[in-house]
mmCIF file of C-alpha atoms in Angstrom:
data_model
loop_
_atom_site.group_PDB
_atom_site.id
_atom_site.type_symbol
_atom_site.label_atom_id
_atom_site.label_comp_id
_atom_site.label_asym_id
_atom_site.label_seq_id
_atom_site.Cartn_x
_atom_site.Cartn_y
_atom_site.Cartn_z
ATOM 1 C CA UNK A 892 29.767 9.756 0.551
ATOM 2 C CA UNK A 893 28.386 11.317 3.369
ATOM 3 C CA UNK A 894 25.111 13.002 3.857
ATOM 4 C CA UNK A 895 24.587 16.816 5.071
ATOM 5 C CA UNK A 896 21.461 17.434 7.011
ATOM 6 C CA UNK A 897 20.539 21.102 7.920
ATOM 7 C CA UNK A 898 18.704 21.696 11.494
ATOM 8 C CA UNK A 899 16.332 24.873 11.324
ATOM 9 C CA UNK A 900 16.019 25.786 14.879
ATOM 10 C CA UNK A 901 16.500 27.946 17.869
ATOM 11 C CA UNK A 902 20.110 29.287 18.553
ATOM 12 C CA UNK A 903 22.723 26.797 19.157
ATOM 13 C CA UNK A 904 23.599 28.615 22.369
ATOM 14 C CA UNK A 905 20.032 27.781 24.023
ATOM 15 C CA UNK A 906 20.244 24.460 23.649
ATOM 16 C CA UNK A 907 20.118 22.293 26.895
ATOM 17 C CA UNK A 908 22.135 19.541 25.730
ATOM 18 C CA UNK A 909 21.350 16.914 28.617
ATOM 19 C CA UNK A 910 17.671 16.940 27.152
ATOM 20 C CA UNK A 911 17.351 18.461 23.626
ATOM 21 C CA UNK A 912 15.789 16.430 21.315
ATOM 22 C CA UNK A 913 17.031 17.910 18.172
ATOM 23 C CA UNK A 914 21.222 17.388 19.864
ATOM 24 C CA UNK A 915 19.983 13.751 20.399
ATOM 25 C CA UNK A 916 19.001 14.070 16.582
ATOM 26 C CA UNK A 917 22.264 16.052 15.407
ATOM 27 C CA UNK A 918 24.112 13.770 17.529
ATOM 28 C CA UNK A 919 22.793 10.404 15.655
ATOM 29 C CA UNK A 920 23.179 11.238 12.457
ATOM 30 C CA UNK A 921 26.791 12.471 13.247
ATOM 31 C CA UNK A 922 27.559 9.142 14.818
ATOM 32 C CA UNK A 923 25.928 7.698 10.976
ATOM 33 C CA UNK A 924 28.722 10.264 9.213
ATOM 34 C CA UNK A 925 26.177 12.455 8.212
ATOM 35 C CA UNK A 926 27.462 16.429 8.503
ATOM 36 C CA UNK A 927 25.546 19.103 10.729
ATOM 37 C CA UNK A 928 24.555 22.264 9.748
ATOM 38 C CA UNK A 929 22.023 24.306 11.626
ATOM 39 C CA UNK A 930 20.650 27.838 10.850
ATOM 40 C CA UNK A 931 18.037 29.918 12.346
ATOM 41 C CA UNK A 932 14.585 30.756 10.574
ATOM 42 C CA UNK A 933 15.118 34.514 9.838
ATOM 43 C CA UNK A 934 18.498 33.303 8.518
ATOM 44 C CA UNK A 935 16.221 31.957 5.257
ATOM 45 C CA UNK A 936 16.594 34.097 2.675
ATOM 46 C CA UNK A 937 15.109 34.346 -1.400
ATOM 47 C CA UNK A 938 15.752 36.178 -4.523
ATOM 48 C CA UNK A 939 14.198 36.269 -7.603
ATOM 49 C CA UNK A 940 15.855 34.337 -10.382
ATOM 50 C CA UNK A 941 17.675 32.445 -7.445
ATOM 51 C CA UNK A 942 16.506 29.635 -4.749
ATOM 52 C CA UNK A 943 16.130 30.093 -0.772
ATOM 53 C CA UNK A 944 19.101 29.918 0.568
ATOM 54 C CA UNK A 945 20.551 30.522 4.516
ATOM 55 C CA UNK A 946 23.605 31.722 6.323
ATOM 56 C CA UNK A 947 24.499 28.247 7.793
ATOM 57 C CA UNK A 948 27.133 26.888 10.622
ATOM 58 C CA UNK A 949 28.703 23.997 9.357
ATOM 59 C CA UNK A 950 29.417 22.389 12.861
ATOM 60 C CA UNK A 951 30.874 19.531 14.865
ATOM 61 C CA UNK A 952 29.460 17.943 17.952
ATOM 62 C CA UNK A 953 32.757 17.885 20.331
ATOM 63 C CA UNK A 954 31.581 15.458 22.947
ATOM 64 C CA UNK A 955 32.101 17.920 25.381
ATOM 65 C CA UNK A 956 28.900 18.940 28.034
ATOM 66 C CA UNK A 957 29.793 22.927 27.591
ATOM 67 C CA UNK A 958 31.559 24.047 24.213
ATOM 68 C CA UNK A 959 29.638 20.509 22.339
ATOM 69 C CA UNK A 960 30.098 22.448 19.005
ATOM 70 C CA UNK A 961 32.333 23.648 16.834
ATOM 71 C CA UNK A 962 32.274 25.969 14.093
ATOM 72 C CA UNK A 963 33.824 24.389 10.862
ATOM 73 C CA UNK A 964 32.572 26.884 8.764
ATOM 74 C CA UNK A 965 29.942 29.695 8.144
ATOM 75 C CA UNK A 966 28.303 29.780 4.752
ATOM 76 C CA UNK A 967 25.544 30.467 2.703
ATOM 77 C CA UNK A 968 23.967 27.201 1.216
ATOM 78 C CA UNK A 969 21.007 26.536 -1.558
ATOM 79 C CA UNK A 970 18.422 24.252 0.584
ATOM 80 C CA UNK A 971 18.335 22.180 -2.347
ATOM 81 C CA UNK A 972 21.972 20.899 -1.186
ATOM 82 C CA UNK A 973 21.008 19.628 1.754
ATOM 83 C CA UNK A 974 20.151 15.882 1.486
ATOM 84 C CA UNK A 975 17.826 16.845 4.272
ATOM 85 C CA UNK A 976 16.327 19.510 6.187
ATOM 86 C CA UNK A 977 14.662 19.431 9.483
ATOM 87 C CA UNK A 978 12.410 21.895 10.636
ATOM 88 C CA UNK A 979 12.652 22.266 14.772
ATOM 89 C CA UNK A 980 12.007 25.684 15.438
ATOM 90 C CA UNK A 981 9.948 25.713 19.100
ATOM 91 C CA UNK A 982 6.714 27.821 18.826
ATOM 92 C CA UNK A 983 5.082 30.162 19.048
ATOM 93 C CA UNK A 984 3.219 29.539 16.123
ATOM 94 C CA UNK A 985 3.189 33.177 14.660
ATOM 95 C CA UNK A 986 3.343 35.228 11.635
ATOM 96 C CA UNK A 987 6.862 34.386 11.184
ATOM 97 C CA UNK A 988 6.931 30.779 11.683
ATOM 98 C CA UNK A 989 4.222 30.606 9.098
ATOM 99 C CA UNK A 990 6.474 32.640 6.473
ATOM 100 C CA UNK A 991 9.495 30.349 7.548
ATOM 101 C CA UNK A 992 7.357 27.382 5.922
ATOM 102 C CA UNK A 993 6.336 29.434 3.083
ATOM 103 C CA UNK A 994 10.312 30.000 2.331
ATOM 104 C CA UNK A 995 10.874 26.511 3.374
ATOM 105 C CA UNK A 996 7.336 25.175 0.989
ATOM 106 C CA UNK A 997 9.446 27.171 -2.232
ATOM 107 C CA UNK A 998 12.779 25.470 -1.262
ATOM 108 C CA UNK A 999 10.798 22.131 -1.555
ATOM 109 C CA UNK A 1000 9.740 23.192 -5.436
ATOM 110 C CA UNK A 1001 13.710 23.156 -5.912
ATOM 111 C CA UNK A 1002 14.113 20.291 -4.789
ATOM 112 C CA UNK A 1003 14.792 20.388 -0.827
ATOM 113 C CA UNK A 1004 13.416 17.254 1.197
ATOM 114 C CA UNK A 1005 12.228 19.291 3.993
ATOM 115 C CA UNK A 1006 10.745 16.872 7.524
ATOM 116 C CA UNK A 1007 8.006 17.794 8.645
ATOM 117 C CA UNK A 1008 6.803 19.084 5.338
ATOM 118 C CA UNK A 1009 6.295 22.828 5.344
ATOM 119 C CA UNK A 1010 2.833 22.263 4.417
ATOM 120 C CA UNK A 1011 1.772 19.704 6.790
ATOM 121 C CA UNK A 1012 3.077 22.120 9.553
ATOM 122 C CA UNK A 1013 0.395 25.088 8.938
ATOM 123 C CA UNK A 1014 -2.073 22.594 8.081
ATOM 124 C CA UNK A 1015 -1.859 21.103 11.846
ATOM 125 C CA UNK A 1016 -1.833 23.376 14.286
ATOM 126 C CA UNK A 1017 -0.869 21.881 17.375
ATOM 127 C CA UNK A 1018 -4.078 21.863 19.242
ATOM 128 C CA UNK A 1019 -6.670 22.246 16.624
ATOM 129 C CA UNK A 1020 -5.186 19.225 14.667
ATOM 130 C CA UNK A 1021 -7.205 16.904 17.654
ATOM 131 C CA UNK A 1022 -10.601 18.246 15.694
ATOM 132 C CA UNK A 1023 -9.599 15.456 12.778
ATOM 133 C CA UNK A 1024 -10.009 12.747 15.604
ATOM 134 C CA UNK A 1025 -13.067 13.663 17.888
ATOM 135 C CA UNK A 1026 -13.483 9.684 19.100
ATOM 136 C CA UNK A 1027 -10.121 10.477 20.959
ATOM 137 C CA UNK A 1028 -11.029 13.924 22.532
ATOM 138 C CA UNK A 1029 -12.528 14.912 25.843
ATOM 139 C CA UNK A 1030 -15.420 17.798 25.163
ATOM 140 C CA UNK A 1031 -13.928 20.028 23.869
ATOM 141 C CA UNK A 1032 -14.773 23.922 22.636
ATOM 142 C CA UNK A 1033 -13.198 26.385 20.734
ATOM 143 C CA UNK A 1034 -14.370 29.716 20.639
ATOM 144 C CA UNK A 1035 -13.688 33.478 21.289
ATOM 145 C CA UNK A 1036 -17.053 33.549 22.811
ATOM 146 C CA UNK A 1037 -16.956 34.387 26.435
ATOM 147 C CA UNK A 1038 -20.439 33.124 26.939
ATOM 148 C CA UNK A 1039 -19.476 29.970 25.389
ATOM 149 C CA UNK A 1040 -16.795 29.257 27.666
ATOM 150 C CA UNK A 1041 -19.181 30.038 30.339
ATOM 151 C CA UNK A 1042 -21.727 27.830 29.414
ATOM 152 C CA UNK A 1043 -19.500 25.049 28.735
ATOM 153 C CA UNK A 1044 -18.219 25.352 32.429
ATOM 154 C CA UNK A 1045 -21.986 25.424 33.580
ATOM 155 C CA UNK A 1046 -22.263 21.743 31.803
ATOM 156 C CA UNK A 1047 -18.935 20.433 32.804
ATOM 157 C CA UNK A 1048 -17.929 22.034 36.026
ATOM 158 C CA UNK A 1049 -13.952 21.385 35.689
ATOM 159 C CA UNK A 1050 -12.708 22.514 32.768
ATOM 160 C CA UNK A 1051 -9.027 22.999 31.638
ATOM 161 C CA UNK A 1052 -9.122 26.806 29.868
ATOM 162 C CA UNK A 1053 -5.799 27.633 26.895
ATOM 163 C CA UNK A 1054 -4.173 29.835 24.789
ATOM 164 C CA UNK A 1055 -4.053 28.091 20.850
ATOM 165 C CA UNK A 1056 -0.244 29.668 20.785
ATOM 166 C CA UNK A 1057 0.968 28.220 24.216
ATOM 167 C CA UNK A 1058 4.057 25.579 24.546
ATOM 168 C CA UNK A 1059 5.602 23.905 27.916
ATOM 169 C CA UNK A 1060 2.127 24.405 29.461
ATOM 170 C CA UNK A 1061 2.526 28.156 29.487
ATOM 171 C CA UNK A 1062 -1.280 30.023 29.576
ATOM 172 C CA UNK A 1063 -2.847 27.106 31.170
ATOM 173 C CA UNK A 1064 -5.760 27.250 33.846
ATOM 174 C CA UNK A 1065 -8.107 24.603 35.749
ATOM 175 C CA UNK A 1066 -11.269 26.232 36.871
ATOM 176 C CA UNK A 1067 -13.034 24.035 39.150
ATOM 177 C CA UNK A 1068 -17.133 23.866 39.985
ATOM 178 C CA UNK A 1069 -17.415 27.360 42.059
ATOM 179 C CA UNK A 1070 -15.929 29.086 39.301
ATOM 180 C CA UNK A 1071 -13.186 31.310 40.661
ATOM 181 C CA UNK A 1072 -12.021 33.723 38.575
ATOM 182 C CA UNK A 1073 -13.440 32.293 35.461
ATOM 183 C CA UNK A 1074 -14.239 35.587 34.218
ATOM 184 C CA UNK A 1075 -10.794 37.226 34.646
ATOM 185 C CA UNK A 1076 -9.123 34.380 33.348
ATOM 186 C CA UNK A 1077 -11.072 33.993 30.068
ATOM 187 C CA UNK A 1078 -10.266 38.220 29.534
ATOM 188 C CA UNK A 1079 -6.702 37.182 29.768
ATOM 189 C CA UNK A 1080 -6.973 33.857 27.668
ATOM 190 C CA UNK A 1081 -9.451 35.742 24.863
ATOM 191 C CA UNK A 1082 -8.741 39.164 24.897
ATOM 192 C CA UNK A 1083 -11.742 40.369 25.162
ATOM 193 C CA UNK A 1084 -13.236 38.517 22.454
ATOM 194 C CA UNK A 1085 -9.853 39.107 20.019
ATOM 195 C CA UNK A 1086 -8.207 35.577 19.967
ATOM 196 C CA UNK A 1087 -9.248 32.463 20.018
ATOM 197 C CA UNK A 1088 -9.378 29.573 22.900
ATOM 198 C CA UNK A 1089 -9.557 26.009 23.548
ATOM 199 C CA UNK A 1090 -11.340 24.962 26.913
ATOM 200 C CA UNK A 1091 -11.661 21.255 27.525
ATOM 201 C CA UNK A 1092 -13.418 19.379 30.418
ATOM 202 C CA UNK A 1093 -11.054 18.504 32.948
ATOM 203 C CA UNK A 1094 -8.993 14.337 32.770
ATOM 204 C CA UNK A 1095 -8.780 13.667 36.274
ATOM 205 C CA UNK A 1096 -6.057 10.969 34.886
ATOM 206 C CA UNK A 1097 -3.934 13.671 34.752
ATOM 207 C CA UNK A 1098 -2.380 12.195 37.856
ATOM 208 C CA UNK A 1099 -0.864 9.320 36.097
ATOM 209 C CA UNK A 1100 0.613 11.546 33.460
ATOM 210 C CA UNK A 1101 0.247 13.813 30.346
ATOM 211 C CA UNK A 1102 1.568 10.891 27.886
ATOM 212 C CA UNK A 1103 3.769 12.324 25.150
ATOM 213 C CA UNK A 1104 3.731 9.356 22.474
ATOM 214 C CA UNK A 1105 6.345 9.362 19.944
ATOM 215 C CA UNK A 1106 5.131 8.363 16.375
ATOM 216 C CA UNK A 1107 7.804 8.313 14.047
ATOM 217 C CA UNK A 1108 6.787 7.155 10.063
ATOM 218 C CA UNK A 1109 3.456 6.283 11.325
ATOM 219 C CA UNK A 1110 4.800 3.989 13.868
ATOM 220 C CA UNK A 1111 4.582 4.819 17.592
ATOM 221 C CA UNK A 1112 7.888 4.534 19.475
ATOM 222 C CA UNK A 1113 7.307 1.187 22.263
ATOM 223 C CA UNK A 1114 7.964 3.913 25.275
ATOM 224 C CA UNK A 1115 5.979 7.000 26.242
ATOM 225 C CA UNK A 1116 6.752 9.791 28.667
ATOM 226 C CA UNK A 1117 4.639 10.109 31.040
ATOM 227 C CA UNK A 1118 4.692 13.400 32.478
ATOM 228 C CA UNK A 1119 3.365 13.520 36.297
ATOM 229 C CA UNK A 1120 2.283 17.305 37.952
ATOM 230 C CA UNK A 1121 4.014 17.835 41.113
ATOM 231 C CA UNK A 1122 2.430 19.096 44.609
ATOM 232 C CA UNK A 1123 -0.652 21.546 43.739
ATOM 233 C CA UNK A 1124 0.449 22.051 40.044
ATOM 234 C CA UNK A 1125 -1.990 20.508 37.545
ATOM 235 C CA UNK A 1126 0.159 20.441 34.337
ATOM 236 C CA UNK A 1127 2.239 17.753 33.746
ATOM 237 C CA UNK A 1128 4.599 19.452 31.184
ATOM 238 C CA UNK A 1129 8.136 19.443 31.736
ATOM 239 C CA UNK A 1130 9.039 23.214 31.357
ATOM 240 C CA UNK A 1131 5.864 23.398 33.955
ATOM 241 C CA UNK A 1132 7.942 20.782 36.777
ATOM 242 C CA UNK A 1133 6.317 17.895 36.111
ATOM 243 C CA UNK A 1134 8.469 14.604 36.209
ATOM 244 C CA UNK A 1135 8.836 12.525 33.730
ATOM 245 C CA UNK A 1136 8.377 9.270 33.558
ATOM 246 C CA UNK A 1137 8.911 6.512 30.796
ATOM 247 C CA UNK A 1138 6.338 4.024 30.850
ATOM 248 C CA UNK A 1139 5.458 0.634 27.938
ATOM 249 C CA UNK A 1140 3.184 1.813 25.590
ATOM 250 C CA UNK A 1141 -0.371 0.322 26.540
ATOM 251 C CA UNK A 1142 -2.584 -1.458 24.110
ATOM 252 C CA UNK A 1143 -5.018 1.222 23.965
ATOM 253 C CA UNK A 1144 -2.488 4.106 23.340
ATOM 254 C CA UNK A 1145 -0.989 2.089 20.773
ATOM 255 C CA UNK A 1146 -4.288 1.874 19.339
ATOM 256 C CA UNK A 1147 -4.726 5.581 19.343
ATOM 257 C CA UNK A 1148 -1.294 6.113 18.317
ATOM 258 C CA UNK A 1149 -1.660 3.995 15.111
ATOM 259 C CA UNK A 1150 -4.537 5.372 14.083
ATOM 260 C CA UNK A 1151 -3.297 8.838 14.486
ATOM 261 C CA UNK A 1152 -0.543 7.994 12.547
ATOM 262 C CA UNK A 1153 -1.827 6.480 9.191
ATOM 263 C CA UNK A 1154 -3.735 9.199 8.714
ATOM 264 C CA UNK A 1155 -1.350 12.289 9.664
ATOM 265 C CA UNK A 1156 2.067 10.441 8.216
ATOM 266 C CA UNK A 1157 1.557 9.665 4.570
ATOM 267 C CA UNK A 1158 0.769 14.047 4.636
ATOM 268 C CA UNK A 1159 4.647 14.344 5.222
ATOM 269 C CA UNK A 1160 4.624 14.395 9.332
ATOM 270 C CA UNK A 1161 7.491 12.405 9.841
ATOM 271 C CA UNK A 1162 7.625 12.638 13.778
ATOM 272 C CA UNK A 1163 4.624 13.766 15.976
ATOM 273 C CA UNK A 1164 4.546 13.975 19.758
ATOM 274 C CA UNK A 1165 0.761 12.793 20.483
ATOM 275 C CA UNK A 1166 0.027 13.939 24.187
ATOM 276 C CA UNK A 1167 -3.024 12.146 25.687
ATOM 277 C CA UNK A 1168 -4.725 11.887 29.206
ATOM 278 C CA UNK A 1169 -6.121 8.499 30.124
ATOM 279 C CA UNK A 1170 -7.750 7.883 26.833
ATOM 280 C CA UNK A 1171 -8.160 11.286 25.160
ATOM 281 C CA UNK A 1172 -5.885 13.042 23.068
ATOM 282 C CA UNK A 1173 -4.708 17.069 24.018
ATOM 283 C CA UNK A 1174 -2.473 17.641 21.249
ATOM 284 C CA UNK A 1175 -0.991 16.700 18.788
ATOM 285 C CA UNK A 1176 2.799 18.198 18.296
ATOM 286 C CA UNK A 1177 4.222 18.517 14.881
ATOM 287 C CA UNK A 1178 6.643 21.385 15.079
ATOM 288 C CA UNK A 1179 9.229 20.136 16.958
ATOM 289 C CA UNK A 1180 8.258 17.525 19.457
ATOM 290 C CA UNK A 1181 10.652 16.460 21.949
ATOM 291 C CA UNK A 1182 11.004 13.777 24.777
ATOM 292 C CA UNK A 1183 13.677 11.284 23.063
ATOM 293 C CA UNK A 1184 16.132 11.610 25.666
ATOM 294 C CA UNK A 1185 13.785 11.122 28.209
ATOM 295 C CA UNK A 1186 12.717 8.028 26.842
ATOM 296 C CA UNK A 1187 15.756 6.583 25.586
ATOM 297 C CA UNK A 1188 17.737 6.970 29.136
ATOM 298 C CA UNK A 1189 15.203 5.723 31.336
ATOM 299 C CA UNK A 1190 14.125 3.019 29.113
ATOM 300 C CA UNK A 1191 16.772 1.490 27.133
ATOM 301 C CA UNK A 1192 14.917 1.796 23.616
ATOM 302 C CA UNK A 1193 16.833 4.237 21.178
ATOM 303 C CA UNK A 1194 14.884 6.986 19.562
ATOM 304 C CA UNK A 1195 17.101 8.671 18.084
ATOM 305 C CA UNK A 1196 18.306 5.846 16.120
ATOM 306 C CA UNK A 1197 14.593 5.120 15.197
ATOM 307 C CA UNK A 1198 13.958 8.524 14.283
ATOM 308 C CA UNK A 1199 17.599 8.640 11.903
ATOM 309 C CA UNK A 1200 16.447 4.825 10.507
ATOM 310 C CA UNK A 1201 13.008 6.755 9.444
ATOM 311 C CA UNK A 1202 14.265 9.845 7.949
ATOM 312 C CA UNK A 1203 17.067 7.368 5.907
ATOM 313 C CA UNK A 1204 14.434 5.363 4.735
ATOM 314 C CA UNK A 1205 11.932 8.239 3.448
ATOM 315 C CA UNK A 1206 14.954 10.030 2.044
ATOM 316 C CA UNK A 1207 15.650 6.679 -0.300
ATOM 317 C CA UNK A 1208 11.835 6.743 -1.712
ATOM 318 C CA UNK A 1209 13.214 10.110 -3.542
ATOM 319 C CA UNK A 1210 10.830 12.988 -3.981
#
């Protein structure tokens, strides 16, 4: 009997299929027998005296580089019939992600096995989550406070300066020692005081990379991506330019890695995308970290697979 596995995530039609992490996904599990079915969030939907259910495509990956799915059918489906159901909507973290895991936490009390856990997704926002692990972390400050973020520049001199909502690098400045534009950029970042910020003092090992390790069920994939900036640019993130490169895990990001993911793991976080500088740790990505492809092409080493062989084995320790 085969299993059916339902992808939350951005439109089909977006997808860029030569790198997409959650098509690497789809297309594992379809290569196990398992059948697709994807939906977006705002196509979760809940009624009194009934469960949360959503409009879903029923699809099959065709193989083919432009039309790679097809329709079988377009339903509405209880959650709870899914043998699984993976979360990958992209940020931004707002409002409406947040309600997407609170319709996503009640299809759970039915009796959906949702990955990552609903929970364990608000509970670790993507950059905040490195407070839990400050032996890891560069100095670090988060704040609203504009005089904060100027006196931690006074102390550090070259400081990276972000938004707490910001993916692919967007939102992301270096100010160096003289301080140019510091002011204007922390009224853009802050909003005059109204949101908050992360600044950080500056890796200079940025120019080997902005690692993303993989940790999938609490064990960290034996490849990393190691995402070099290109020419002037200092952010190593993909969507940014930067190239990526798949590199052995080293002894001391394994080490980082592991301990990362005993304690994060056994909360339901299935797959996280560590990213780390040198030795400190920048994020850590829960919503819907990518990078398999990547890896598996230039390396050899399958992540997909190890990502399918983890979700199969946490779905047979029932709920």
């Amino acid at each position: 009997m085969s299993r059916n596995i339902l992808f939350v995530a951005d439109p089909l039609d977006q997808f860029k299929i030569y790198k997409d992490t959650t098509f690497s996904m789809m297309r594992e599990a379809q290569r196990r027998g398992w059948r697709i079915a994807a939906c977006l969030p705002q196509d979760l939907t809940w009624k009194s005296g009934g469960v949360v259910a959503a409009n879903v495509l029923q699809i099959t990956l065709t193989g083919d580089a432009k039309a790679w799915y097809h329709v079988d059918i377009e339903e509405s489906k209880a959650l709870k019939d899914f043998d699984a159901v993976l979360m990958r909507k992209d940020p931004p973290f707002d409002a409406e992600y947040i309600y997407a895991t609170h319709l996503l936490e009640q299809a759970e009390r039915e009796g959906a096995r949702v990955v990552n856990k609903p929970r364990a997704l608000r509970d670790h926002p993507e950059k905040l989550a490195i407070m839990e692990f400050p032996q890891f972390v560069t100095p670090t400050l988060v704040t609203r406070s504009a005089g904060a973020v100027r006196d931690f520049h006074a102390e550090h001199g070259d400081i990276i300066l972000k938004p707490l909502d910001g993916m692919g690098g967007m939102g992301i400045f270096r100010v160096k020692q003289d301080a140019m534009n510091l002011g204007s950029i922390i009224e853009t970042l802050n909003k005059d005081g109204a949101e908050t910020i992360m600044v950080q003092r500056f890796v200079p090992q940025i120019t080997e990379g902005d690692k993303r390790i993989l940790i999938i069920g609490g064990v960290p994939a034996p490849f990393v991506l190691a995402r070099i900036p290109q020419g002037t640019e200092v952010r190593g993130n993909l969507a940014a330019g930067g190239k990526g490169v798949a590199q052995p895990l080293t002894p001391r990001n394994r080490e980082i890695a592991e301990t990362v993911g005993r304690a994060l793991a056994p909360r339901g976080l299935l797959l996280i995308g560590l990213d780390v500088i040198g030795d400190s740790v920048t994020e850590i990505n829960v919503t819907s970290p990518t990078c398999f492809q990547e890896i598996t092409e230039q390396s050899g080493f399958d992540v997909p697979a190890m990502f399918i062989d983890a979700l199969e084995a946490e779905l047979k320790k029932g709920p």
